[in-house]
Amino acid sequence: MNQANHPRPKTIDVSVITTCYGRNRHLYNLLSSLANGSVQPAEIIIVNDDADPKRLAEYPLNIVQIPTSDSKERDLAAASQEDLLSDNENDAIEKTGFDIGRNRNLGAAKASYEQLIFLDVDCIVSTTFTKQLSAKLAAHPSALLMGQPLYLTRPLTDNESGKLQQGDWGNAELNALAVTNPYRHNLVAQAVEQAVEQAVEQAAESTDSIELESAKITNRAKRTVERTQDYGAFWSLCFAISRTQFEKIGGFDTHYVGYGAEDTDFAFMARELNIEFYLTGDIIYHQQHSVYRPPLNHLSSIVVNANRFYEKWQHWPMGGWLESFADMQLINWQPEQQSAITITRQPTDNEIKAAHCPDAPYV
């Protein structure tokens, strides 16, 4: 089966926004999934400087590619090719001055539609994700909504990526590779995990059985939406909001640098403005890449951002990571302190190496 055998899905009036640099393998998988959804977004805004325009033209999508910033070319010149190709792609992001919050704001400013869906570049959307999340936003137009991440346990092969682009590889196969993150809120965890386990067990028996278990996940996702007061559960990996409410919040606070806390700050501002927050069962699959536990590679930016967040909200974000850093005597922090965190020492190369988890599906 190939795309010629699949009727092109209808489009709906929603702008999807993503941003990346040096992660185009993930980007192309994301675009493949959006192209083969039950509906297609009317436009996809990519805030990106290095995706191949010829490759982007292969997708039957309305793709708008805009640059990340005027200073990007200068920043990239300061980064070595070795950094850009390292296992930990976020190293390249920090060394090039890549600013996720600012880039999301640029994408939102360019958007043509009132409904906005933001996706990190390492997402692959489930078949009904765009349709169902858009429908939930239409039902709650003044709210902030977040989808349900599942985590792939390995990267897709070139062959699998090709099948994904052709529409021959989808929810059933992705579910068989997926797990939930026990450290994050899982709205449909029990139903998802049961279906995933059954799909894996039955994979060798029948393709039909995989499709059946996948359908159970999809049907549960369609029905599931739950309002919560836990704004700390928000994660900007996959969320929807109206342009009106995004502008009311003021977009992402660009005082945060590098890695950490900008998404929690966005959610806290939504709470401050009495914007309702809903968790939904609409599934994206997070593409596997190496991580650090704890993220010693981001120590400096996490400390800067934690201090910024505390100054603004009188609350410490990323408490688990800060505790780990404090236990290693890298920072002077305790949960009840009211003064700024300072770094007492930098992690050694051996400590960073020991924290590296190349095959982990999540932090």
CSV table of C-alpha atoms in Angstrom, one decimal:
chain,number,residue,atom,x,y,z
A,1,MET,CA,0.0,0.0,0.0
A,2,ASN,CA,1.2,3.5,-0.7
A,3,GLN,CA,-0.1,7.1,-0.5
A,4,ALA,CA,-1.5,6.8,-4.0
A,5,ASN,CA,-4.0,4.2,-2.6
A,6,HIS,CA,-5.0,6.4,0.4
A,7,PRO,CA,-7.5,9.2,-0.3
A,8,ARG,CA,-6.2,12.4,1.0
A,9,PRO,CA,-7.8,13.3,4.3
A,10,LYS,CA,-9.9,16.5,4.5
A,11,THR,CA,-8.3,19.5,6.2
A,12,ILE,CA,-9.6,21.3,9.3
A,13,ASP,CA,-9.0,24.9,10.3
A,14,VAL,CA,-6.1,24.4,12.7
A,15,SER,CA,-2.5,25.6,12.7
A,16,VAL,CA,0.1,23.0,14.0
A,17,ILE,CA,3.3,24.6,15.2
A,18,THR,CA,6.6,22.9,15.8
A,19,THR,CA,10.3,24.0,16.0
A,20,CYS,CA,13.6,22.2,15.7
A,21,TYR,CA,17.2,22.3,14.6
A,22,GLY,CA,19.3,19.3,13.9
A,23,ARG,CA,16.4,16.9,14.5
A,24,ASN,CA,15.1,16.5,11.0
A,25,ARG,CA,14.8,12.7,11.2
A,26,HIS,CA,12.2,13.3,13.9
A,27,LEU,CA,10.6,16.1,12.0
A,28,TYR,CA,10.0,14.0,8.9
A,29,ASN,CA,8.4,11.2,11.0
A,30,LEU,CA,6.1,13.9,12.6
A,31,LEU,CA,5.1,15.2,9.2
A,32,SER,CA,4.4,11.6,7.9
A,33,SER,CA,2.0,11.0,10.8
A,34,LEU,CA,0.2,14.4,10.3
A,35,ALA,CA,-0.2,13.6,6.6
A,36,ASN,CA,-1.8,10.3,7.3
A,37,GLY,CA,-4.1,11.3,10.0
A,38,SER,CA,-7.9,11.0,9.8
A,39,VAL,CA,-7.8,14.8,9.0
A,40,GLN,CA,-5.0,17.1,8.1
A,41,PRO,CA,-4.3,20.5,9.7
A,42,ALA,CA,-4.9,23.4,7.3
A,43,GLU,CA,-1.3,24.5,7.9
A,44,ILE,CA,1.9,23.3,9.6
A,45,ILE,CA,4.3,26.0,10.7
A,46,ILE,CA,7.9,24.8,11.1
A,47,VAL,CA,10.1,27.2,12.9
A,48,ASN,CA,13.3,25.8,11.6
A,49,ASP,CA,16.5,26.7,9.6
A,50,ASP,CA,17.8,23.5,8.3
A,51,ALA,CA,15.1,21.2,7.0
A,52,ASP,CA,15.4,20.3,3.3
A,53,PRO,CA,12.8,22.2,1.3
A,54,LYS,CA,12.8,19.4,-1.3
A,55,ARG,CA,12.1,16.8,1.4
A,56,LEU,CA,9.3,19.0,2.9
A,57,ALA,CA,7.7,19.2,-0.6
A,58,GLU,CA,7.2,15.4,-0.5
A,59,TYR,CA,4.5,15.7,2.1
A,60,PRO,CA,0.9,16.5,0.9
A,61,LEU,CA,0.6,19.2,3.6
A,62,ASN,CA,0.5,23.0,3.6
A,63,ILE,CA,3.9,23.5,5.3
A,64,VAL,CA,5.1,27.0,6.2
A,65,GLN,CA,8.8,27.1,7.1
A,66,ILE,CA,10.0,30.2,8.9
A,67,PRO,CA,13.5,31.0,10.4
A,68,THR,CA,14.1,30.8,14.1
A,69,SER,CA,15.7,34.2,14.6
A,70,ASP,CA,17.9,36.8,12.9
A,71,SER,CA,20.9,35.7,15.1
A,72,LYS,CA,20.6,32.1,14.2
A,73,GLU,CA,23.2,32.0,11.5
A,74,ARG,CA,25.8,33.6,13.8
A,75,ASP,CA,24.9,31.2,16.7
A,76,LEU,CA,25.2,28.2,14.5
A,77,ALA,CA,28.6,29.3,13.3
A,78,ALA,CA,29.7,29.0,16.9
A,79,ALA,CA,28.7,25.4,17.3
A,80,SER,CA,30.9,22.6,16.0
A,81,GLN,CA,29.6,19.9,13.7
A,82,GLU,CA,30.5,17.3,16.4
A,83,ASP,CA,28.1,19.0,18.8
A,84,LEU,CA,25.3,19.1,16.2
A,85,LEU,CA,25.6,15.4,15.5
A,86,SER,CA,26.0,14.3,19.1
A,87,ASP,CA,23.8,11.6,20.6
A,88,ASN,CA,22.2,14.2,22.9
A,89,GLU,CA,20.5,16.5,20.5
A,90,ASN,CA,19.8,19.0,23.3
A,91,ASP,CA,23.5,19.7,23.6
A,92,ALA,CA,23.3,21.2,20.1
A,93,ILE,CA,20.3,23.2,21.0
A,94,GLU,CA,22.0,24.9,23.9
A,95,LYS,CA,25.2,25.5,22.0
A,96,THR,CA,23.4,27.1,19.1
A,97,GLY,CA,21.3,29.4,21.2
A,98,PHE,CA,18.1,27.6,20.0
A,99,ASP,CA,15.2,29.1,22.0
A,100,ILE,CA,12.1,26.9,22.1
A,101,GLY,CA,9.8,29.4,23.8
A,102,ARG,CA,10.7,32.3,21.5
A,103,ASN,CA,10.3,30.0,18.4
A,104,ARG,CA,6.9,28.8,19.5
A,105,ASN,CA,5.9,32.5,19.9
A,106,LEU,CA,7.1,33.1,16.4
A,107,GLY,CA,5.1,30.2,15.1
A,108,ALA,CA,1.9,31.4,16.8
A,109,ALA,CA,2.4,34.9,15.4
A,110,LYS,CA,2.5,33.5,11.9
A,111,ALA,CA,-0.5,31.2,12.4
A,112,SER,CA,-3.5,31.8,10.1
A,113,TYR,CA,-6.1,30.0,12.3
A,114,GLU,CA,-7.7,30.5,15.7
A,115,GLN,CA,-7.0,26.9,16.8
A,116,LEU,CA,-3.4,26.2,17.6
A,117,ILE,CA,-1.8,22.8,18.3
A,118,PHE,CA,1.8,22.8,19.5
A,119,LEU,CA,3.9,19.7,19.0
A,120,ASP,CA,7.5,19.0,19.9
A,121,VAL,CA,9.4,17.7,17.0
A,122,ASP,CA,9.9,14.3,18.5
A,123,CYS,CA,6.2,13.6,18.4
A,124,ILE,CA,4.4,11.2,16.1
A,125,VAL,CA,0.7,11.8,16.3
A,126,SER,CA,-1.9,9.0,16.4
A,127,THR,CA,-4.3,8.8,13.5
A,128,THR,CA,-7.2,10.6,15.2
A,129,PHE,CA,-5.0,13.0,17.3
A,130,THR,CA,-5.6,16.2,15.2
A,131,LYS,CA,-9.3,15.6,14.7
A,132,GLN,CA,-10.1,14.7,18.3
A,133,LEU,CA,-7.9,17.4,20.0
A,134,SER,CA,-9.3,20.0,17.7
A,135,ALA,CA,-12.9,18.9,18.5
A,136,LYS,CA,-12.2,19.1,22.2
A,137,LEU,CA,-10.7,22.6,21.8
A,138,ALA,CA,-13.9,23.6,19.9
A,139,ALA,CA,-15.9,22.3,22.9
A,140,HIS,CA,-13.7,24.2,25.4
A,141,PRO,CA,-12.5,27.2,23.3
A,142,SER,CA,-11.3,29.2,26.4
A,143,ALA,CA,-9.2,26.3,27.8
A,144,LEU,CA,-5.7,24.9,27.7
A,145,LEU,CA,-5.7,21.2,26.6
A,146,MET,CA,-2.9,18.7,26.7
A,147,GLY,CA,-2.7,15.3,25.0
A,148,GLN,CA,-1.5,11.9,26.2
A,149,PRO,CA,2.1,11.0,25.5
A,150,LEU,CA,3.3,7.5,25.1
A,151,TYR,CA,7.0,6.7,24.7
A,152,LEU,CA,8.6,4.6,22.0
A,153,THR,CA,11.3,2.2,23.4
A,154,ARG,CA,13.6,2.5,20.4
A,155,PRO,CA,14.0,4.8,17.3
A,156,LEU,CA,12.2,3.9,14.2
A,157,THR,CA,14.3,2.2,11.5
A,158,ASP,CA,14.6,3.8,8.0
A,159,ASN,CA,12.3,1.1,6.7
A,160,GLU,CA,9.7,1.9,9.4
A,161,SER,CA,9.9,5.6,8.7
A,162,GLY,CA,9.4,4.9,5.0
A,163,LYS,CA,6.3,2.9,5.8
A,164,LEU,CA,5.0,5.6,8.1
A,165,GLN,CA,5.3,8.2,5.3
A,166,GLN,CA,3.5,5.9,2.9
A,167,GLY,CA,0.7,5.3,5.4
A,168,ASP,CA,1.5,1.6,5.8
A,169,TRP,CA,2.7,1.9,9.4
A,170,GLY,CA,0.6,3.5,12.1
A,171,ASN,CA,-1.1,3.2,15.5
A,172,ALA,CA,-1.0,-0.6,15.9
A,173,GLU,CA,2.7,-0.8,15.3
A,174,LEU,CA,3.5,2.2,17.4
A,175,ASN,CA,1.4,0.9,20.3
A,176,ALA,CA,3.4,-2.3,20.3
A,177,LEU,CA,6.6,-0.2,20.8
A,178,ALA,CA,5.1,2.2,23.4
A,179,VAL,CA,5.1,2.5,27.2
A,180,THR,CA,3.8,5.1,29.6
A,181,ASN,CA,6.1,7.4,31.7
A,182,PRO,CA,5.4,6.5,35.4
A,183,TYR,CA,6.8,9.9,36.5
A,184,ARG,CA,4.1,11.8,34.6
A,185,HIS,CA,0.3,12.0,34.8
A,186,ASN,CA,-1.2,9.3,32.6
A,187,LEU,CA,-4.9,10.0,32.0
A,188,VAL,CA,-5.6,6.7,30.3
A,189,ALA,CA,-2.7,4.7,31.7
A,190,GLN,CA,-4.5,1.5,32.6
A,191,ALA,CA,-6.4,1.2,29.4
A,192,VAL,CA,-3.3,2.1,27.4
A,193,GLU,CA,-1.0,-0.3,29.1
A,194,GLN,CA,-3.4,-3.2,28.9
A,195,ALA,CA,-3.9,-2.6,25.2
A,196,VAL,CA,-0.2,-2.2,24.6
A,197,GLU,CA,0.6,-5.4,26.5
A,198,GLN,CA,-2.0,-7.3,24.6
A,199,ALA,CA,-0.8,-5.9,21.3
A,200,VAL,CA,2.8,-7.0,22.0
A,201,GLU,CA,1.7,-10.5,23.1
A,202,GLN,CA,-0.4,-11.0,20.1
A,203,ALA,CA,1.9,-9.4,17.5
A,204,ALA,CA,3.3,-12.8,16.4
A,205,GLU,CA,-0.2,-14.2,16.1
A,206,SER,CA,-2.3,-11.9,14.0
A,207,THR,CA,-2.2,-8.5,12.4
A,208,ASP,CA,-5.9,-8.3,13.0
A,209,SER,CA,-5.5,-8.7,16.7
A,210,ILE,CA,-3.0,-5.8,16.8
A,211,GLU,CA,-5.5,-3.6,15.0
A,212,LEU,CA,-8.2,-4.6,17.4
A,213,GLU,CA,-6.1,-3.7,20.5
A,214,SER,CA,-5.0,-0.4,18.8
A,215,ALA,CA,-8.7,0.4,18.2
A,216,LYS,CA,-9.4,0.1,21.9
A,217,ILE,CA,-6.7,2.7,22.6
A,218,THR,CA,-8.1,5.0,20.0
A,219,ASN,CA,-11.7,4.7,21.2
A,220,ARG,CA,-10.7,5.4,24.7
A,221,ALA,CA,-8.8,8.5,23.6
A,222,LYS,CA,-11.8,9.9,21.8
A,223,ARG,CA,-13.9,9.8,24.9
A,224,THR,CA,-11.4,11.0,27.5
A,225,VAL,CA,-11.1,14.6,28.7
A,226,GLU,CA,-10.7,15.6,32.3
A,227,ARG,CA,-10.4,19.0,33.9
A,228,THR,CA,-7.6,19.3,36.5
A,229,GLN,CA,-6.3,21.9,38.9
A,230,ASP,CA,-2.8,20.5,38.7
A,231,TYR,CA,-1.3,23.0,36.4
A,232,GLY,CA,2.1,21.5,37.2
A,233,ALA,CA,1.1,18.4,35.1
A,234,PHE,CA,1.2,20.6,32.0
A,235,TRP,CA,3.9,19.7,29.5
A,236,SER,CA,4.3,21.5,26.2
A,237,LEU,CA,5.1,18.3,24.3
A,238,CYS,CA,1.6,18.3,22.8
A,239,PHE,CA,-1.1,20.9,23.6
A,240,ALA,CA,-3.9,22.9,22.1
A,241,ILE,CA,-5.0,26.4,22.8
A,242,SER,CA,-6.8,29.2,20.9
A,243,ARG,CA,-4.9,32.1,19.5
A,244,THR,CA,-6.9,34.4,21.7
A,245,GLN,CA,-5.9,32.6,24.9
A,246,PHE,CA,-2.3,32.2,23.8
A,247,GLU,CA,-2.1,35.9,23.3
A,248,LYS,CA,-3.8,36.5,26.7
A,249,ILE,CA,-1.2,34.5,28.4
A,250,GLY,CA,1.5,36.4,26.5
A,251,GLY,CA,3.0,33.4,24.9
A,252,PHE,CA,6.0,31.7,26.4
A,253,ASP,CA,8.2,33.8,28.7
A,254,THR,CA,11.4,34.3,26.8
A,255,HIS,CA,13.5,35.0,29.9
A,256,TYR,CA,13.9,31.3,30.3
A,257,VAL,CA,17.0,30.0,28.5
A,258,GLY,CA,18.0,26.6,27.3
A,259,TYR,CA,16.2,23.8,29.0
A,260,GLY,CA,13.5,23.6,31.7
A,261,ALA,CA,10.6,25.4,33.3
A,262,GLU,CA,9.3,27.5,30.4
A,263,ASP,CA,6.3,25.2,30.0
A,264,THR,CA,5.4,25.1,33.7
A,265,ASP,CA,5.6,28.9,33.7
A,266,PHE,CA,3.2,29.0,30.7
A,267,ALA,CA,0.7,26.8,32.6
A,268,PHE,CA,1.0,28.8,35.8
A,269,MET,CA,0.2,32.0,33.9
A,270,ALA,CA,-2.9,30.2,32.5
A,271,ARG,CA,-3.9,29.4,36.1
A,272,GLU,CA,-3.3,33.0,37.1
A,273,LEU,CA,-5.7,34.1,34.4
A,274,ASN,CA,-8.3,31.5,35.3
A,275,ILE,CA,-7.9,29.6,32.1
A,276,GLU,CA,-9.2,26.1,32.6
A,277,PHE,CA,-6.8,23.2,32.0
A,278,TYR,CA,-7.9,19.9,30.6
A,279,LEU,CA,-6.0,16.6,30.1
A,280,THR,CA,-7.2,14.5,27.2
A,281,GLY,CA,-6.6,11.0,26.0
A,282,ASP,CA,-5.5,12.0,22.5
A,283,ILE,CA,-2.2,10.1,22.0
A,284,ILE,CA,1.1,11.1,20.6
A,285,TYR,CA,4.1,8.8,20.5
A,286,HIS,CA,7.4,10.3,21.7
A,287,GLN,CA,10.3,9.3,19.5
A,288,GLN,CA,13.1,7.7,21.5
A,289,HIS,CA,16.4,9.5,21.9
A,290,SER,CA,19.1,9.4,24.5
A,291,VAL,CA,18.5,11.1,27.9
A,292,TYR,CA,20.5,11.9,31.1
A,293,ARG,CA,19.2,10.9,34.5
A,294,PRO,CA,19.5,13.3,36.2
A,295,PRO,CA,20.0,15.9,33.3
A,296,LEU,CA,23.5,16.9,34.4
A,297,ASN,CA,24.1,18.1,30.8
A,298,HIS,CA,21.6,20.9,31.5
A,299,LEU,CA,22.7,21.8,35.0
A,300,SER,CA,23.4,25.5,34.3
A,301,SER,CA,20.2,26.3,32.4
A,302,ILE,CA,18.1,24.4,34.9
A,303,VAL,CA,19.5,26.5,37.8
A,304,VAL,CA,19.0,29.7,35.9
A,305,ASN,CA,15.5,28.8,35.0
A,306,ALA,CA,14.6,27.5,38.5
A,307,ASN,CA,15.8,30.8,39.9
A,308,ARG,CA,13.7,32.8,37.4
A,309,PHE,CA,10.7,30.7,38.1
A,310,TYR,CA,11.0,31.0,41.9
A,311,GLU,CA,11.4,34.8,41.6
A,312,LYS,CA,8.2,35.0,39.6
A,313,TRP,CA,6.0,32.4,41.4
A,314,GLN,CA,7.7,31.7,44.8
A,315,HIS,CA,7.7,28.0,44.0
A,316,TRP,CA,10.5,25.8,43.0
A,317,PRO,CA,10.0,23.9,39.7
A,318,MET,CA,11.8,20.7,38.7
A,319,GLY,CA,12.0,19.6,42.3
A,320,GLY,CA,13.2,16.1,41.6
A,321,TRP,CA,16.1,17.3,39.5
A,322,LEU,CA,17.1,19.9,42.0
A,323,GLU,CA,17.1,17.3,44.7
A,324,SER,CA,19.3,15.1,42.7
A,325,PHE,CA,21.7,17.9,42.0
A,326,ALA,CA,21.7,18.9,45.7
A,327,ASP,CA,22.4,15.2,46.7
A,328,MET,CA,25.4,15.3,44.4
A,329,GLN,CA,26.6,18.5,46.1
A,330,LEU,CA,26.4,20.3,42.8
A,331,ILE,CA,24.1,23.1,44.1
A,332,ASN,CA,23.1,24.6,47.4
A,333,TRP,CA,19.4,24.0,47.4
A,334,GLN,CA,16.7,22.7,49.8
A,335,PRO,CA,12.9,22.7,49.2
A,336,GLU,CA,12.1,25.4,51.7
A,337,GLN,CA,14.8,27.9,50.8
A,338,GLN,CA,13.9,31.4,49.6
A,339,SER,CA,17.2,32.5,48.3
A,340,ALA,CA,18.6,31.9,44.8
A,341,ILE,CA,20.3,28.6,44.0
A,342,THR,CA,24.0,28.8,43.3
A,343,ILE,CA,26.2,26.1,41.7
A,344,THR,CA,28.9,24.8,44.0
A,345,ARG,CA,30.6,22.7,41.4
A,346,GLN,CA,30.2,21.4,37.8
A,347,PRO,CA,29.6,17.7,37.3
A,348,THR,CA,32.7,15.8,36.2
A,349,ASP,CA,32.9,14.1,32.8
A,350,ASN,CA,32.6,10.7,34.4
A,351,GLU,CA,29.4,11.8,36.3
A,352,ILE,CA,27.8,13.1,33.1
A,353,LYS,CA,28.8,9.9,31.3
A,354,ALA,CA,27.3,7.8,34.1
A,355,ALA,CA,24.0,9.7,33.9
A,356,HIS,CA,23.7,9.1,30.1
A,357,CYS,CA,21.0,6.6,29.2
A,358,PRO,CA,21.2,6.1,25.4
A,359,ASP,CA,18.3,3.6,25.3
A,360,ALA,CA,15.9,5.1,27.8
A,361,PRO,CA,12.4,6.1,26.4
A,362,TYR,CA,12.0,9.1,28.8
A,363,VAL,CA,13.9,11.2,31.4
